[in-house]
CSV table of C-alpha atoms and ligand atoms in Angstrom, one decimal:
chain,number,residue,atom,x,y,z
A,1,MET,CA,68.1,105.2,135.7
A,2,ALA,CA,70.3,105.0,132.7
A,3,MET,CA,72.8,107.1,134.5
A,4,CYS,CA,72.6,104.8,137.4
A,5,PHE,CA,73.4,101.8,135.3
A,6,LEU,CA,76.2,103.6,133.5
A,7,PHE,CA,77.7,104.7,136.8
A,8,LEU,CA,77.3,101.2,138.2
A,9,SER,CA,78.9,99.5,135.3
A,10,HIS,CA,81.7,102.1,135.5
A,11,LEU,CA,82.2,101.3,139.1
A,12,LEU,CA,82.3,97.6,138.5
A,13,ARG,CA,84.8,98.0,135.8
A,14,VAL,CA,86.9,100.1,138.0
A,15,PHE,CA,86.4,97.7,140.8
A,16,SER,CA,87.7,94.7,138.9
A,17,VAL,CA,90.8,96.7,138.1
A,18,ILE,CA,91.2,97.9,141.7
A,19,MET,CA,91.0,94.3,142.8
A,20,CYS,CA,94.1,93.5,140.7
A,21,PHE,CA,96.0,96.7,141.5
A,22,PRO,CA,95.2,98.3,144.9
A,23,ASN,CA,98.0,100.9,144.7
A,24,THR,CA,97.9,103.9,142.4
A,25,PHE,CA,95.2,103.6,139.9
A,26,THR,CA,93.5,106.9,138.9
A,27,HIS,CA,90.3,106.3,137.1
A,28,ARG,CA,88.8,109.7,136.6
A,29,ASN,CA,89.6,111.0,133.2
A,30,ASP,CA,90.0,114.6,134.4
A,31,HIS,CA,91.6,116.6,131.7
A,32,ARG,CA,91.6,119.8,133.7
A,33,ASN,CA,94.3,119.3,136.3
A,34,ARG,CA,96.4,116.7,134.6
A,35,THR,CA,99.8,115.9,135.8
A,36,SER,CA,100.6,113.0,133.4
A,37,ILE,CA,100.9,111.9,129.8
A,38,ARG,CA,98.9,108.8,129.0
A,39,PHE,CA,99.1,106.7,125.9
A,40,LEU,CA,98.3,103.3,124.4
A,41,ALA,CA,100.7,101.0,122.5
A,42,VAL,CA,99.4,98.3,120.2
A,43,GLY,CA,101.1,96.4,117.4
A,44,ASP,CA,100.2,93.8,114.8
A,45,TRP,CA,96.6,95.0,114.5
A,46,GLY,CA,96.5,94.9,110.7
A,47,GLY,CA,93.3,92.9,109.9
A,48,LEU,CA,93.1,90.7,106.8
A,49,PRO,CA,93.4,91.3,103.0
A,50,LEU,CA,90.0,89.7,102.5
A,51,PRO,CA,86.5,90.6,103.7
A,52,PRO,CA,85.8,91.5,106.5
A,53,TYR,CA,89.3,93.0,106.4
A,54,THR,CA,89.5,92.7,110.2
A,55,THR,CA,89.6,89.9,112.8
A,56,PRO,CA,87.5,89.3,115.9
A,57,ILE,CA,90.7,90.0,118.0
A,58,GLU,CA,91.3,93.3,116.2
A,59,GLN,CA,87.6,94.3,116.8
A,60,ALA,CA,87.7,93.3,120.5
A,61,THR,CA,91.1,95.1,121.0
A,62,ALA,CA,89.8,98.2,119.3
A,63,ARG,CA,86.6,98.3,121.5
A,64,GLU,CA,88.6,97.8,124.7
A,65,MET,CA,91.2,100.4,123.6
A,66,GLY,CA,88.3,102.9,123.2
A,67,ARG,CA,87.1,102.1,126.7
A,68,ALA,CA,90.6,102.3,128.2
A,69,ALA,CA,91.3,105.6,126.5
A,70,GLN,CA,88.0,107.0,127.8
A,71,GLU,CA,88.4,105.8,131.4
A,72,MET,CA,92.1,105.9,132.0
A,73,GLY,CA,92.9,108.6,129.5
A,74,ALA,CA,95.0,108.6,126.4
A,75,ASP,CA,96.7,111.5,124.6
A,76,PHE,CA,98.0,109.4,121.7
A,77,VAL,CA,98.5,105.8,120.4
A,78,LEU,CA,101.8,104.2,119.4
A,79,SER,CA,101.2,101.8,116.5
A,80,LEU,CA,104.0,99.3,116.5
A,81,GLY,CA,103.9,98.0,113.0
A,82,ASP,CA,102.2,95.3,110.9
A,83,ASN,CA,99.4,97.8,110.4
A,84,PHE,CA,98.1,96.0,107.3
A,85,TYR,CA,98.2,92.3,106.7
A,86,PHE,CA,99.6,90.6,104.8
A,87,LYS,CA,101.3,92.9,102.3
A,88,GLY,CA,100.8,96.5,103.6
A,89,VAL,CA,98.9,98.9,101.3
A,90,ARG,CA,99.4,99.9,97.7
A,91,SER,CA,98.7,103.6,97.7
A,92,ALA,CA,97.6,106.4,100.0
A,93,GLN,CA,94.1,105.8,98.6
A,94,ASP,CA,94.1,102.0,99.4
A,95,PRO,CA,90.7,101.0,100.8
A,96,ARG,CA,92.4,99.1,103.6
A,97,PHE,CA,93.0,102.4,105.4
A,98,GLN,CA,89.2,102.5,105.8
A,99,GLU,CA,88.5,98.8,106.1
A,100,THR,CA,91.2,97.9,108.6
A,101,PHE,CA,91.8,101.2,110.4
A,102,GLU,CA,89.2,104.0,110.2
A,103,ARG,CA,86.1,101.7,110.5
A,104,VAL,CA,87.6,99.6,113.3
A,105,PHE,CA,89.1,102.1,115.7
A,106,THR,CA,85.9,104.2,115.8
A,107,ALA,CA,85.7,105.2,119.5
A,108,PRO,CA,85.8,109.0,119.9
A,109,SER,CA,88.4,108.5,122.6
A,110,LEU,CA,90.7,107.0,119.9
A,111,ASN,CA,90.4,110.1,117.7
A,112,ILE,CA,93.8,111.2,119.0
A,113,PRO,CA,97.2,111.2,117.2
A,114,TRP,CA,98.4,107.7,116.1
A,115,TYR,CA,102.1,107.7,115.8
A,116,VAL,CA,103.0,104.9,113.4
A,117,VAL,CA,106.0,102.8,112.5
A,118,ALA,CA,106.1,100.1,109.8
A,119,GLY,CA,106.5,96.3,110.4
A,120,ASN,CA,107.7,93.6,108.1
A,121,HIS,CA,104.3,93.1,106.5
A,122,ASP,CA,104.0,96.8,105.8
A,123,HIS,CA,107.4,96.6,104.1
A,124,SER,CA,106.0,93.9,101.8
A,125,GLY,CA,103.8,96.7,100.4
A,126,ASN,CA,104.2,100.5,100.0
A,127,VAL,CA,105.4,102.2,103.2
A,128,THR,CA,105.7,105.5,101.4
A,129,ALA,CA,101.9,105.3,100.9
A,130,GLN,CA,101.4,104.8,104.7
A,131,ILE,CA,103.6,107.9,105.2
A,132,ALA,CA,101.5,109.8,102.6
A,133,TYR,CA,98.3,108.8,104.4
A,134,SER,CA,99.3,111.3,107.1
A,135,GLN,CA,98.1,114.0,104.7
A,136,VAL,CA,94.7,112.3,104.3
A,137,SER,CA,93.9,111.4,107.9
A,138,ASP,CA,93.8,113.8,110.8
A,139,ARG,CA,94.9,111.2,113.3
A,140,TRP,CA,97.5,109.2,111.3
A,141,HIS,CA,100.9,110.6,112.1
A,142,PHE,CA,103.7,108.9,110.1
A,143,PRO,CA,106.1,111.6,109.1
A,144,ASP,CA,109.0,109.4,108.1
A,145,TYR,CA,110.3,105.9,108.5
A,146,TYR,CA,111.9,106.9,111.8
A,147,TYR,CA,111.4,110.0,113.9
A,148,GLU,CA,111.5,111.6,117.3
A,149,LEU,CA,108.6,112.7,119.6
A,150,ASN,CA,109.0,115.0,122.6
A,151,PHE,CA,106.4,115.7,125.3
A,152,GLY,CA,106.3,117.7,128.5
A,153,VAL,CA,104.4,116.2,131.5
A,154,PRO,CA,101.8,118.8,132.2
A,155,GLN,CA,102.4,121.0,135.3
A,156,THR,CA,105.7,119.3,136.1
A,157,GLY,CA,109.2,119.8,134.7
A,158,SER,CA,109.4,116.2,133.5
A,159,THR,CA,109.8,115.3,129.8
A,160,LEU,CA,109.3,112.3,127.6
A,161,THR,CA,111.2,111.4,124.4
A,162,VAL,CA,110.0,108.6,122.1
A,163,LEU,CA,112.3,107.5,119.3
A,164,MET,CA,110.2,105.7,116.7
A,165,VAL,CA,112.4,103.4,114.7
A,166,ASP,CA,112.1,101.2,111.6
A,167,THR,CA,113.5,97.9,112.6
A,168,VAL,CA,112.9,96.4,109.2
A,169,LEU,CA,115.1,99.0,107.5
A,170,LEU,CA,117.6,98.4,110.3
A,171,CYS,CA,117.6,94.6,110.2
A,172,GLY,CA,115.9,93.4,107.1
A,173,ASN,CA,112.6,91.8,106.2
A,174,THR,CA,111.5,88.3,107.2
A,175,ASP,CA,109.3,85.5,105.8
A,176,ASP,CA,107.0,84.6,108.7
A,177,HIS,CA,105.9,81.4,107.1
A,178,ALA,CA,109.5,80.2,106.8
A,179,ASP,CA,110.0,81.4,110.4
A,180,GLU,CA,112.8,83.5,109.2
A,181,ARG,CA,115.0,85.9,111.2
A,182,PRO,CA,115.5,89.3,109.6
A,183,ARG,CA,117.8,88.6,106.7
A,184,GLY,CA,119.9,91.7,107.0
A,185,PRO,CA,119.1,95.2,105.7
A,186,ALA,CA,118.1,95.5,102.0
A,187,ASN,CA,120.0,98.8,102.0
A,188,ALA,CA,123.0,98.8,104.2
A,189,ALA,CA,123.7,102.5,103.8
A,190,ALA,CA,120.1,103.4,104.8
A,191,ALA,CA,120.4,101.0,107.8
A,192,GLY,CA,123.7,102.7,108.8
A,193,ARG,CA,122.1,106.2,108.5
A,194,GLN,CA,119.3,105.2,110.8
A,195,LEU,CA,121.6,103.6,113.3
A,196,ARG,CA,123.8,106.8,113.4
A,197,TRP,CA,120.7,108.9,113.8
A,198,LEU,CA,119.6,106.7,116.7
A,199,GLN,CA,123.0,106.8,118.4
A,200,GLY,CA,123.0,110.6,118.1
A,201,ARG,CA,119.5,111.1,119.4
A,202,MET,CA,120.0,108.7,122.3
A,203,GLU,CA,123.3,110.4,123.1
A,204,ALA,CA,121.6,113.8,123.1
A,205,ALA,CA,118.5,112.7,125.0
A,206,ARG,CA,118.1,114.6,128.3
A,207,ALA,CA,114.4,113.6,128.8
A,208,ASP,CA,113.4,112.2,132.2
A,209,PHE,CA,111.8,109.2,130.3
A,210,LEU,CA,113.4,107.9,127.1
A,211,LEU,CA,111.5,105.3,125.1
A,212,VAL,CA,112.4,103.5,121.8
A,213,ALA,CA,109.6,101.9,119.8
A,214,GLY,CA,109.9,99.6,116.8
A,215,HIS,CA,108.4,96.5,115.4
A,216,TYR,CA,110.8,93.6,116.0
A,217,PRO,CA,111.5,92.6,119.6
A,218,VAL,CA,114.9,92.9,121.3
A,219,TRP,CA,113.8,90.3,123.9
A,220,SER,CA,110.9,87.9,123.4
A,221,VAL,CA,110.1,84.4,124.7
A,222,ALA,CA,107.5,83.7,122.0
A,223,GLU,CA,107.4,82.3,118.4
A,224,HIS,CA,109.9,84.8,116.9
A,225,GLY,CA,112.1,85.2,119.9
A,226,PRO,CA,114.9,87.7,120.4
A,227,THR,CA,116.2,89.5,117.3
A,228,ASP,CA,119.9,89.0,117.0
A,229,CYS,CA,120.4,92.1,114.9
A,230,LEU,CA,118.7,94.3,117.5
A,231,LEU,CA,120.6,92.6,120.3
A,232,GLU,CA,123.7,93.6,118.5
A,233,LYS,CA,122.8,97.1,117.4
A,234,LEU,CA,120.1,98.5,119.7
A,235,HIS,CA,120.5,96.6,123.1
A,236,PRO,CA,123.9,98.3,123.9
A,237,LEU,CA,122.4,101.7,123.2
A,238,LEU,CA,119.4,101.1,125.4
A,239,VAL,CA,121.7,100.1,128.3
A,240,LYS,CA,124.4,102.7,127.8
A,241,HIS,CA,121.9,105.6,127.5
A,242,LYS,CA,119.6,104.3,130.3
A,243,ALA,CA,116.5,104.1,128.1
A,244,THR,CA,113.4,103.6,130.2
A,245,ALA,CA,111.9,101.0,128.0
A,246,TYR,CA,111.7,99.5,124.5
A,247,LEU,CA,108.3,98.8,123.0
A,248,CYS,CA,107.6,96.5,120.1
A,249,GLY,CA,105.2,94.0,118.5
A,250,HIS,CA,105.9,91.2,116.0
A,251,ASP,CA,105.2,88.4,118.4
A,252,HIS,CA,101.4,88.1,118.8
A,253,ASN,CA,101.0,88.3,122.6
A,254,LEU,CA,101.7,90.5,125.5
A,255,GLN,CA,105.1,90.3,127.4
A,256,TYR,CA,107.0,92.3,129.9
A,257,LEU,CA,110.7,91.7,130.5
A,258,GLU,CA,113.2,93.7,132.5
A,259,GLU,CA,117.0,93.5,132.2
A,260,LEU,CA,119.8,95.8,133.2
A,261,GLY,CA,117.3,98.5,134.2
A,262,VAL,CA,115.5,98.6,130.9
A,263,GLY,CA,111.9,97.6,130.4
A,264,TYR,CA,110.9,95.5,127.4
A,265,VAL,CA,107.3,95.7,126.4
A,266,VAL,CA,106.0,93.3,123.7
A,267,SER,CA,102.5,94.4,122.6
A,268,GLY,CA,101.7,92.5,119.4
A,269,ALA,CA,98.3,91.2,120.3
A,270,GLY,CA,96.1,93.5,118.1
A,271,ASN,CA,94.9,91.0,115.6
A,272,PHE,CA,96.1,87.5,116.4
A,273,MET,CA,97.0,85.8,119.7
A,274,GLU,CA,99.7,83.1,120.0
A,275,ASN,CA,100.7,81.2,123.2
A,276,SER,CA,104.0,79.7,122.1
A,277,THR,CA,106.9,80.4,124.5
A,278,ARG,CA,109.4,78.4,122.6
A,279,HIS,CA,112.2,81.0,123.1
A,280,ARG,CA,111.7,81.1,126.9
A,281,ASN,CA,115.3,79.9,127.4
A,282,HIS,CA,116.7,82.5,125.0
A,283,VAL,CA,116.1,85.5,127.2
A,284,PRO,CA,118.2,86.4,130.3
A,285,ARG,CA,117.4,84.3,133.3
A,286,GLY,CA,114.7,85.9,135.5
A,287,SER,CA,114.0,88.7,132.9
A,288,LEU,CA,110.5,87.6,132.0
A,289,LYS,CA,108.0,89.1,134.4
A,290,PHE,CA,104.7,88.6,132.5
A,291,PHE,CA,103.4,86.7,129.5
A,292,SER,CA,99.8,86.5,128.1
A,293,GLY,CA,99.0,84.6,124.9
A,294,GLN,CA,95.7,82.8,125.5
A,295,LEU,CA,93.4,83.1,122.5
A,296,SER,CA,90.4,83.3,124.9
A,297,THR,CA,91.7,86.7,126.2
A,298,LEU,CA,90.9,88.2,122.7
A,299,GLY,CA,94.1,90.1,122.3
A,300,GLY,CA,95.2,93.2,124.1
A,301,PHE,CA,97.5,96.3,124.3
A,302,VAL,CA,99.3,98.4,126.9
A,303,HIS,CA,98.3,101.7,128.6
A,304,VAL,CA,101.2,103.9,129.8
A,305,GLU,CA,101.0,106.8,132.2
A,306,VAL,CA,104.1,109.0,132.6
A,307,THR,CA,104.0,111.2,135.7
A,308,GLU,CA,106.7,113.5,137.1
A,309,GLU,CA,108.4,110.6,138.9
A,310,GLN,CA,107.5,107.4,137.1
A,311,MET,CA,106.2,105.5,134.1
A,312,VAL,CA,103.4,103.1,134.9
A,313,ILE,CA,102.7,100.4,132.3
A,314,THR,CA,99.4,98.4,132.5
A,315,PHE,CA,98.8,95.4,130.2
A,316,ILE,CA,95.1,95.1,129.3
A,317,GLN,CA,93.2,92.2,127.8
A,318,ALA,CA,90.7,92.9,125.1
A,319,ARG,CA,88.2,91.1,127.3
A,320,GLY,CA,88.5,93.9,129.8
A,321,THR,CA,90.8,92.8,132.5
A,322,SER,CA,93.9,94.5,133.5
A,323,LEU,CA,96.5,91.8,133.7
A,324,TYR,CA,99.8,93.2,134.9
A,325,ARG,CA,101.2,96.5,136.0
A,326,THR,CA,104.7,97.7,136.6
A,327,ALA,CA,106.3,101.1,137.2
A,328,LEU,CA,109.7,102.3,135.9
A,329,PRO,CA,111.5,105.2,137.5
A,330,ARG,CA,112.6,108.4,136.0
A,331,ARG,CA,116.1,108.3,134.3
A,332,ASP,CA,119.0,109.6,136.3
A,333,THR,CA,120.3,111.9,133.6
A,334,HIS,CA,122.7,113.7,136.0
A,335,ALA,CA,124.9,110.7,136.6
A,336,SER,CA,127.9,110.7,134.4
A,337,ALA,CA,127.5,108.6,131.3
A,338,ALA,CA,129.4,105.4,131.1
A,339,PRO,CA,132.7,105.9,129.2
B,1,NAG,C1,93.2,122.4,139.9
B,1,NAG,O1,93.9,122.2,141.1
B,1,NAG,C2,94.0,123.4,141.9
B,1,NAG,C3,94.9,123.1,143.1
B,1,NAG,O2,95.5,121.9,143.0
B,1,NAG,C4,92.6,123.8,142.3
B,1,NAG,O3,92.7,125.0,143.0
B,1,NAG,C5,91.8,124.1,141.0
B,1,NAG,O4,90.4,124.3,141.4
B,1,NAG,C6,91.8,122.8,140.1
B,1,NAG,N1,91.1,123.1,138.9
B,1,NAG,C7,90.2,122.4,138.3
B,1,NAG,C8,89.6,122.9,137.1
B,1,NAG,O5,89.9,121.3,138.8
B,2,NAG,C1,103.3,104.2,96.8
B,2,NAG,O1,102.4,105.1,97.2
B,2,NAG,C2,102.6,106.4,96.8
B,2,NAG,C3,101.6,107.3,97.5
B,2,NAG,O2,100.3,106.9,97.2
B,2,NAG,C4,102.5,106.5,95.3
B,2,NAG,O3,102.8,107.8,94.9
B,2,NAG,C5,103.5,105.5,94.7
B,2,NAG,O4,103.4,105.5,93.3
B,2,NAG,C6,103.3,104.1,95.2
B,2,NAG,N1,104.4,103.3,94.8
B,2,NAG,C7,104.2,102.2,94.1
B,2,NAG,C8,105.4,101.4,93.7
B,2,NAG,O5,103.0,101.8,93.8
B,3,NAG,C1,98.1,77.1,122.9
B,3,NAG,O1,97.2,77.3,121.9
B,3,NAG,C2,96.9,76.1,121.2
B,3,NAG,C3,96.1,76.5,119.9
B,3,NAG,O2,95.2,77.6,120.2
B,3,NAG,C4,96.1,75.2,122.1
B,3,NAG,O3,95.8,74.0,121.4
B,3,NAG,C5,97.0,74.9,123.3
B,3,NAG,O4,96.3,74.1,124.3
B,3,NAG,C6,97.5,76.2,124.0
B,3,NAG,N1,98.5,75.9,124.9
B,3,NAG,C7,98.5,76.3,126.2
B,3,NAG,C8,99.7,76.0,127.0
B,3,NAG,O5,97.6,77.1,126.6
């Protein structure tokens, strides 16, 4: 009987998703004959500095991430910064690692590597401590401020490269309450080093799918809007090197934009939800494909599946509905690079 209900509820869940997306959804989490890489991306999930150290949105998002990872599959999570509100952590022993992370993302399906970058709130505390926590937790992988990840799509020749970047080191910190734009890097030499590293890695990238992930948006229609510093430094690289997509948080909602062949994913709905679209006229005309910022949806995240031929991005509400899905093609790495 229990099995029956379990099966039925599973079918219903799948059904509601099928209703939205009749095309290519695979639901069976079959690890044996896999031909794809699956991951989740979530930003701005950092709880609160006071009891209960989490928000209802973070809890709902964590629960739904657990279900999505179980049902759709997830090999890892990309954590897009603002991991601990409002001032990061103090040390690798800070209780916030337990209170806001370990005790919230408890589903066994989320016991997978979490690849982490820092956001502006993390930089108001001790980012070195978040890096050091990689030695404490089995799933927390934060080897350095910025780093490269490489994956092979199982049983295919396709490859995925993810460049994890620290947009706060690159562009500077912000004061959210003053609605500030990044004020320019605190350490210009370190910012220059990271930018040269990024240029070099993107230039060298031969992967079939190339992603860059950081905290601040390149394009966003919401409260913070586009980041001028990233439009200047990162946007030309994404276009020139035919990046598949850029993933970020910072604005507290879900957005998908597409421009000049690059996908822009904003997934900053892990703890708060904001519906402002006050920068809607500050993105290229026609680039916004999807926006979700209603508080009643309880936050959300994205699920990504990379197959031999394409990268499928699904935006999922914490309430359990899949909202929007799009597919990006494999890079054409054989075409001659633009001069
Ligand atoms: C994997 O797929 C192959 C052929 O596609 C099949 O013969 C084999 O039984 C499958 N293995 C499992 C464990 O499902
Ligand atoms: C930051 O955290 C590291 C690791 O726990 C610690 O060694 C260091 O002293 C901390 N820095 C400050 C300024 O507290
Ligand atoms: C946006 O959110 C605010 C506060 O939660 C609410 O009052 C307002 O009606 C919402 N606006 C829209 C367009 O949904």
